[in-house]
Backbone as CSV, one residue per row, in Angstrom:
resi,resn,N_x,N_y,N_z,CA_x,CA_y,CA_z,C_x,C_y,C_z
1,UNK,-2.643,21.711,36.730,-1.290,21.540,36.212,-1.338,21.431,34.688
2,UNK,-0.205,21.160,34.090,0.073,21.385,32.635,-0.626,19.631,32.502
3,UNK,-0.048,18.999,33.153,-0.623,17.560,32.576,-2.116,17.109,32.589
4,UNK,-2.727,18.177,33.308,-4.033,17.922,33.239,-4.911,18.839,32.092
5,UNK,-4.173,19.966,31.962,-4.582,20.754,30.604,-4.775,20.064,29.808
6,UNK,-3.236,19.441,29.290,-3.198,18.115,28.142,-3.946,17.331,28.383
7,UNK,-4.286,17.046,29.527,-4.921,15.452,29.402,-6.420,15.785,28.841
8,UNK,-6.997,17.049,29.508,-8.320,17.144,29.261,-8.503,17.621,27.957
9,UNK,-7.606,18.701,27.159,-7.275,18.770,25.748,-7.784,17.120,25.059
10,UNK,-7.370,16.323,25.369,-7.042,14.898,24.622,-8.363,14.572,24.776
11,UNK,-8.800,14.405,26.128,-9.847,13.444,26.446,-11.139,14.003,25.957
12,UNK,-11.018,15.674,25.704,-12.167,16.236,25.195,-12.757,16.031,23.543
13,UNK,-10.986,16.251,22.974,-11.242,15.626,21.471,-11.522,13.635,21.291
14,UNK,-10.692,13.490,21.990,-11.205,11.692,21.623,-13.164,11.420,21.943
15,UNK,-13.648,12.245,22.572,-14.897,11.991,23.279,-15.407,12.213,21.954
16,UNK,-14.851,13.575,21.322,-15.889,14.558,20.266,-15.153,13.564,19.012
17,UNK,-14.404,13.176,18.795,-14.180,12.511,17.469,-13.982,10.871,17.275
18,UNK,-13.467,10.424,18.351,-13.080,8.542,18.852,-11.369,8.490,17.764
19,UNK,-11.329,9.247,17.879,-9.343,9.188,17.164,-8.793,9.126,18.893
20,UNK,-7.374,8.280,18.970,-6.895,8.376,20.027,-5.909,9.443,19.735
21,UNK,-4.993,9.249,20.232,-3.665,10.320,20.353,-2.609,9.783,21.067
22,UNK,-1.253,9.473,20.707,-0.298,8.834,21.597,0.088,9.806,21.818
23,UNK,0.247,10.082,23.234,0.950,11.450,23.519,1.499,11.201,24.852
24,UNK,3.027,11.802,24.613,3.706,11.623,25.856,3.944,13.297,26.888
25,UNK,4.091,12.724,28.255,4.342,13.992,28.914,5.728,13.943,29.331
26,UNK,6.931,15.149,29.577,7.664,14.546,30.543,7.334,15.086,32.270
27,UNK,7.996,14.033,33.001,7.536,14.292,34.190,7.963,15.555,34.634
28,UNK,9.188,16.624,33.957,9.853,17.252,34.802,9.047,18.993,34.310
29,UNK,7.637,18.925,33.842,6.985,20.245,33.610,6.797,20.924,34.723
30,UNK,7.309,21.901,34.625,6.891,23.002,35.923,5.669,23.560,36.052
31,UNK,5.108,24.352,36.978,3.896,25.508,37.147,4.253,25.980,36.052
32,UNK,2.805,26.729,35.523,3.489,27.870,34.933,1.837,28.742,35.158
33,UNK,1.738,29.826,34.006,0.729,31.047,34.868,-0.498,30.492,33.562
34,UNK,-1.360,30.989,34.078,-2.871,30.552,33.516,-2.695,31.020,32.260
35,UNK,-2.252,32.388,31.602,-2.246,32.551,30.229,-1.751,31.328,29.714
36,UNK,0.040,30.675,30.169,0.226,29.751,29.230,0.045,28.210,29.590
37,UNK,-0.961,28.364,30.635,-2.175,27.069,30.269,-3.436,26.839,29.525
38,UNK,-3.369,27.863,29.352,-4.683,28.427,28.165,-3.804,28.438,26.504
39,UNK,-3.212,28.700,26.480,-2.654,28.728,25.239,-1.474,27.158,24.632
40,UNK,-1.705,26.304,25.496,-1.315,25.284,25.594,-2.983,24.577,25.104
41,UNK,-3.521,24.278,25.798,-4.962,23.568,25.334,-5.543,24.500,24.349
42,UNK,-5.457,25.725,24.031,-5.782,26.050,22.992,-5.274,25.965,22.056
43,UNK,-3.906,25.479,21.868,-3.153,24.834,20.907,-3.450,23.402,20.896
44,UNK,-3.415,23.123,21.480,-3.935,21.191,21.591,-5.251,21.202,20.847
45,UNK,-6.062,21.990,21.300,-7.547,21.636,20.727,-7.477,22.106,19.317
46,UNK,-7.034,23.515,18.513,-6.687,23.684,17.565,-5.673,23.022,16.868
47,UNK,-4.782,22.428,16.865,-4.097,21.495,15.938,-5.340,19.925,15.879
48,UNK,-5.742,19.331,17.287,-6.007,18.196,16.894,-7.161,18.310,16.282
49,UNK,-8.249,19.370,16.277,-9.118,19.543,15.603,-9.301,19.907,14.149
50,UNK,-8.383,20.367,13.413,-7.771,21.179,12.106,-7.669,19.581,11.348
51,UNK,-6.318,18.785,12.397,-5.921,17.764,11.899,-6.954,16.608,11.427
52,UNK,-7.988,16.326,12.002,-9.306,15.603,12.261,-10.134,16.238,10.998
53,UNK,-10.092,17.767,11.292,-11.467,17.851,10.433,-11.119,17.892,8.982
54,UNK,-9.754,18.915,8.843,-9.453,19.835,7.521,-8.381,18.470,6.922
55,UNK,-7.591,17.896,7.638,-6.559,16.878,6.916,-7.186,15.205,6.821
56,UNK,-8.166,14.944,7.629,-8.380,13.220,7.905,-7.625,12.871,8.174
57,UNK,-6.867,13.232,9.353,-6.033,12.308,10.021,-6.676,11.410,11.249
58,UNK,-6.186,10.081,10.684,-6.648,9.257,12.127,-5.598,8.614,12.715
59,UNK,-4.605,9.474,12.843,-3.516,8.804,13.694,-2.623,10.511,14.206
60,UNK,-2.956,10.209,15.504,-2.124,11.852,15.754,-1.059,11.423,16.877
61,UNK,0.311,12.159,17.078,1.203,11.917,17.801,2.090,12.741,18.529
62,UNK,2.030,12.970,19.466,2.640,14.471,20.799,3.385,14.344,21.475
63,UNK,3.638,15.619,22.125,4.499,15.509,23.506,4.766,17.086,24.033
64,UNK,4.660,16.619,25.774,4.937,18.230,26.349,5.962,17.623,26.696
65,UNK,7.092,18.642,26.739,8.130,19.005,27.826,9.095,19.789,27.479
66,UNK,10.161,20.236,28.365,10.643,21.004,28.846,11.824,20.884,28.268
67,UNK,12.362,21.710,26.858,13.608,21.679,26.574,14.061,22.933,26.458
68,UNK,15.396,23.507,26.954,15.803,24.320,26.788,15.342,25.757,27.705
69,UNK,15.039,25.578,28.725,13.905,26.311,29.582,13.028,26.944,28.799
70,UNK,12.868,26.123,27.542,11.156,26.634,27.222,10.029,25.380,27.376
71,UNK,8.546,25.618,27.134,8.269,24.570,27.239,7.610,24.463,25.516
72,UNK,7.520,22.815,25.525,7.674,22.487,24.096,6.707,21.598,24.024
73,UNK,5.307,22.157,23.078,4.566,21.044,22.633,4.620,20.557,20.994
74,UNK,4.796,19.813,20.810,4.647,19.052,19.327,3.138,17.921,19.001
75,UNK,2.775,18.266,18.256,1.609,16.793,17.387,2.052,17.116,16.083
76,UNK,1.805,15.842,15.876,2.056,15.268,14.482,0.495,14.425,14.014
77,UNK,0.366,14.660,12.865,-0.907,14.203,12.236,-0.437,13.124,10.745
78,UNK,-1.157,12.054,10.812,-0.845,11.382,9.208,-2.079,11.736,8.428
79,UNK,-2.082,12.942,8.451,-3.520,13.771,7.534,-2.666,13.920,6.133
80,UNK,-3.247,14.874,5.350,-3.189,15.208,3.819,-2.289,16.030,3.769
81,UNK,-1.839,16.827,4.854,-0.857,18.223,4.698,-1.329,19.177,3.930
82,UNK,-0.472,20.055,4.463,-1.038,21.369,2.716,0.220,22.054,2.754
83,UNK,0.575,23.240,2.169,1.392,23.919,1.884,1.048,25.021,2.843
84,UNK,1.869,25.291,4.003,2.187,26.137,5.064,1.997,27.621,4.573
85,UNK,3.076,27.622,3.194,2.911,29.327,2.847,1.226,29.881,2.262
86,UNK,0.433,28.464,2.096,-0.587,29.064,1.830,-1.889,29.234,2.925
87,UNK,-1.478,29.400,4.434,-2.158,29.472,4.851,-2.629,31.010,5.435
88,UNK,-1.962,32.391,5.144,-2.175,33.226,4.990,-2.842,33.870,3.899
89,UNK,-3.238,33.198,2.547,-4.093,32.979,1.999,-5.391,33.333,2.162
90,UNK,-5.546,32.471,2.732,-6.946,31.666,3.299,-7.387,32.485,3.940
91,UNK,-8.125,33.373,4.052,-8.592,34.692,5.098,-9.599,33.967,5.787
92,UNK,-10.509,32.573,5.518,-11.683,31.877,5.952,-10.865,31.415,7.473
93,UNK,-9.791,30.727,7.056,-9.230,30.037,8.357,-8.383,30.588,9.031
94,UNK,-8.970,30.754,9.826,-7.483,32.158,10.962,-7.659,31.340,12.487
95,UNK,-7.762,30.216,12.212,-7.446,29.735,13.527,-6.148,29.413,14.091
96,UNK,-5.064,29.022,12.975,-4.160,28.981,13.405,-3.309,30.819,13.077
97,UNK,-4.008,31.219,12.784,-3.306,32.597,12.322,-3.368,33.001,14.068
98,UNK,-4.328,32.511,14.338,-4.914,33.762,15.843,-4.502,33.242,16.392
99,UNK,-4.110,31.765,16.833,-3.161,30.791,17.791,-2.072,31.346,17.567
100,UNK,-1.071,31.842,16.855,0.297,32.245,16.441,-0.073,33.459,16.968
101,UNK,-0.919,34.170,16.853,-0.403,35.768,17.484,-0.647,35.683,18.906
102,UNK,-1.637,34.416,19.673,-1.098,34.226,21.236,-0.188,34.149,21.938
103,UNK,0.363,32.753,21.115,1.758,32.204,21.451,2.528,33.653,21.176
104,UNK,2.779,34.335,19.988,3.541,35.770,20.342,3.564,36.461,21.064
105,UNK,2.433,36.702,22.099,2.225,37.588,22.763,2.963,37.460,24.346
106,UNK,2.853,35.695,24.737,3.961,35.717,25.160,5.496,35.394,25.226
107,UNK,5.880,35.593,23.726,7.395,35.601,23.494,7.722,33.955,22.937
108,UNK,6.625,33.605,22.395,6.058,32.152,21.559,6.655,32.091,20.415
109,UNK,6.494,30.592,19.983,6.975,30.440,18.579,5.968,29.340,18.508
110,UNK,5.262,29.489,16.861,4.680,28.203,16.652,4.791,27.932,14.988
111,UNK,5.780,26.665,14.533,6.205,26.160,13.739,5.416,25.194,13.017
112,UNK,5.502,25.284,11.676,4.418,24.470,11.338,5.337,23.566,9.969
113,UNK,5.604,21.998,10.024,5.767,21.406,9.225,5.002,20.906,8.508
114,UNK,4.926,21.270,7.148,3.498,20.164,6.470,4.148,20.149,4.752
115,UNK,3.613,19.390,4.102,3.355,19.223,2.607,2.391,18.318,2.218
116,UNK,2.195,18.681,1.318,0.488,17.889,0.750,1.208,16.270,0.413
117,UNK,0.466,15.884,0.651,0.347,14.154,0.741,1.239,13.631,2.010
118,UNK,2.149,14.366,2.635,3.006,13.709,4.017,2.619,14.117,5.309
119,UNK,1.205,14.788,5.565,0.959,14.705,6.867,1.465,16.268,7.597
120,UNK,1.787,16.601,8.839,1.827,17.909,9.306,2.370,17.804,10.613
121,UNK,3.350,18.554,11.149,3.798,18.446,12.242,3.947,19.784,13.108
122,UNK,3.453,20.405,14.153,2.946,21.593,14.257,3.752,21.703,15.825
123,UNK,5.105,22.421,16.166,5.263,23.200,17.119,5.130,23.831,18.250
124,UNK,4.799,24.346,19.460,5.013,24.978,19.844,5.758,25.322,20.618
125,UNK,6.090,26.408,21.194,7.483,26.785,21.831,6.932,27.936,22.895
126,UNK,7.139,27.417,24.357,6.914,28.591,25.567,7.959,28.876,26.021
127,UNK,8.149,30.373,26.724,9.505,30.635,27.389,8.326,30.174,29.016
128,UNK,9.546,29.337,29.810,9.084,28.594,30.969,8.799,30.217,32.034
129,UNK,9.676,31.131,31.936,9.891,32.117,32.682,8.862,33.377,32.244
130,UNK,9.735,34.282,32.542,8.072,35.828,32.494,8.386,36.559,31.117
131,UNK,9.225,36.167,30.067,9.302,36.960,29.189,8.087,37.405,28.825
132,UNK,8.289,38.786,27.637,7.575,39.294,27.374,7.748,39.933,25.713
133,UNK,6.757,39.809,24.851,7.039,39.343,23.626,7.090,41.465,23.317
């Protein structure tokens, strides 16, 4: 299920780093198909890992569920932030470049709030159903 994606997402980074994560689920997540359980923990593991390594954040904060019949993950990090437009830049780091063209592929959105010194708040957005990007 989706709550066990997340959970093992979490439990894999707290093992590899000892940062916790308050993160909430709501109860009312549906099935959904293996691509976008894969691209769910591969978003989990790529934000909380970015946030950990590239910002020093030791306080991170989430949530799955279900608004709008899409499904919706958010973390938030009290890391360093950076400036969003410069992460196309950066040709070294394409991890979140290559996470964004997943989530596109199936009809995804992944939003990224940040500025240098306030930390980073990072998006994502699933259609619950079969669209197709």
């Amino acid at each position: 299920s989706l709550h066990d994606v997340a959970r093992r997402a979490i439990r894999d980074f707290k093992r590899k780093t000892d940062v916790d994560v308050d993160f909430d689920f709501s109860d009312s997540i549906p099935d959904t198909s293996i691509a976008k359980k894969q691209i769910i923990y591969r978003a989990m593991t790529e934000i909380m890992n970015n946030a950990y390594k590239h910002a020093g954040a030791t306080e991170l904060k989430g949530y799955l569920q279900v608004r709008n019949k899409d499904l919706c993950l958010e973390i938030s990090d009290s890391g360093i932030g950076f400036d969003p437009k410069k992460l196309y830049q950066n040709q070294d780091r394409l991890g979140l470049i290559g996470l964004q063209q997943r989530i596109m592929l199936v009809a995804g959105r992944l939003d990224i709030q940040s500025e240098p010194d306030n930390g980073t708040v990072i998006n994502v957005t699933l259609p619950i159903g079969d669209k197709i990007a």
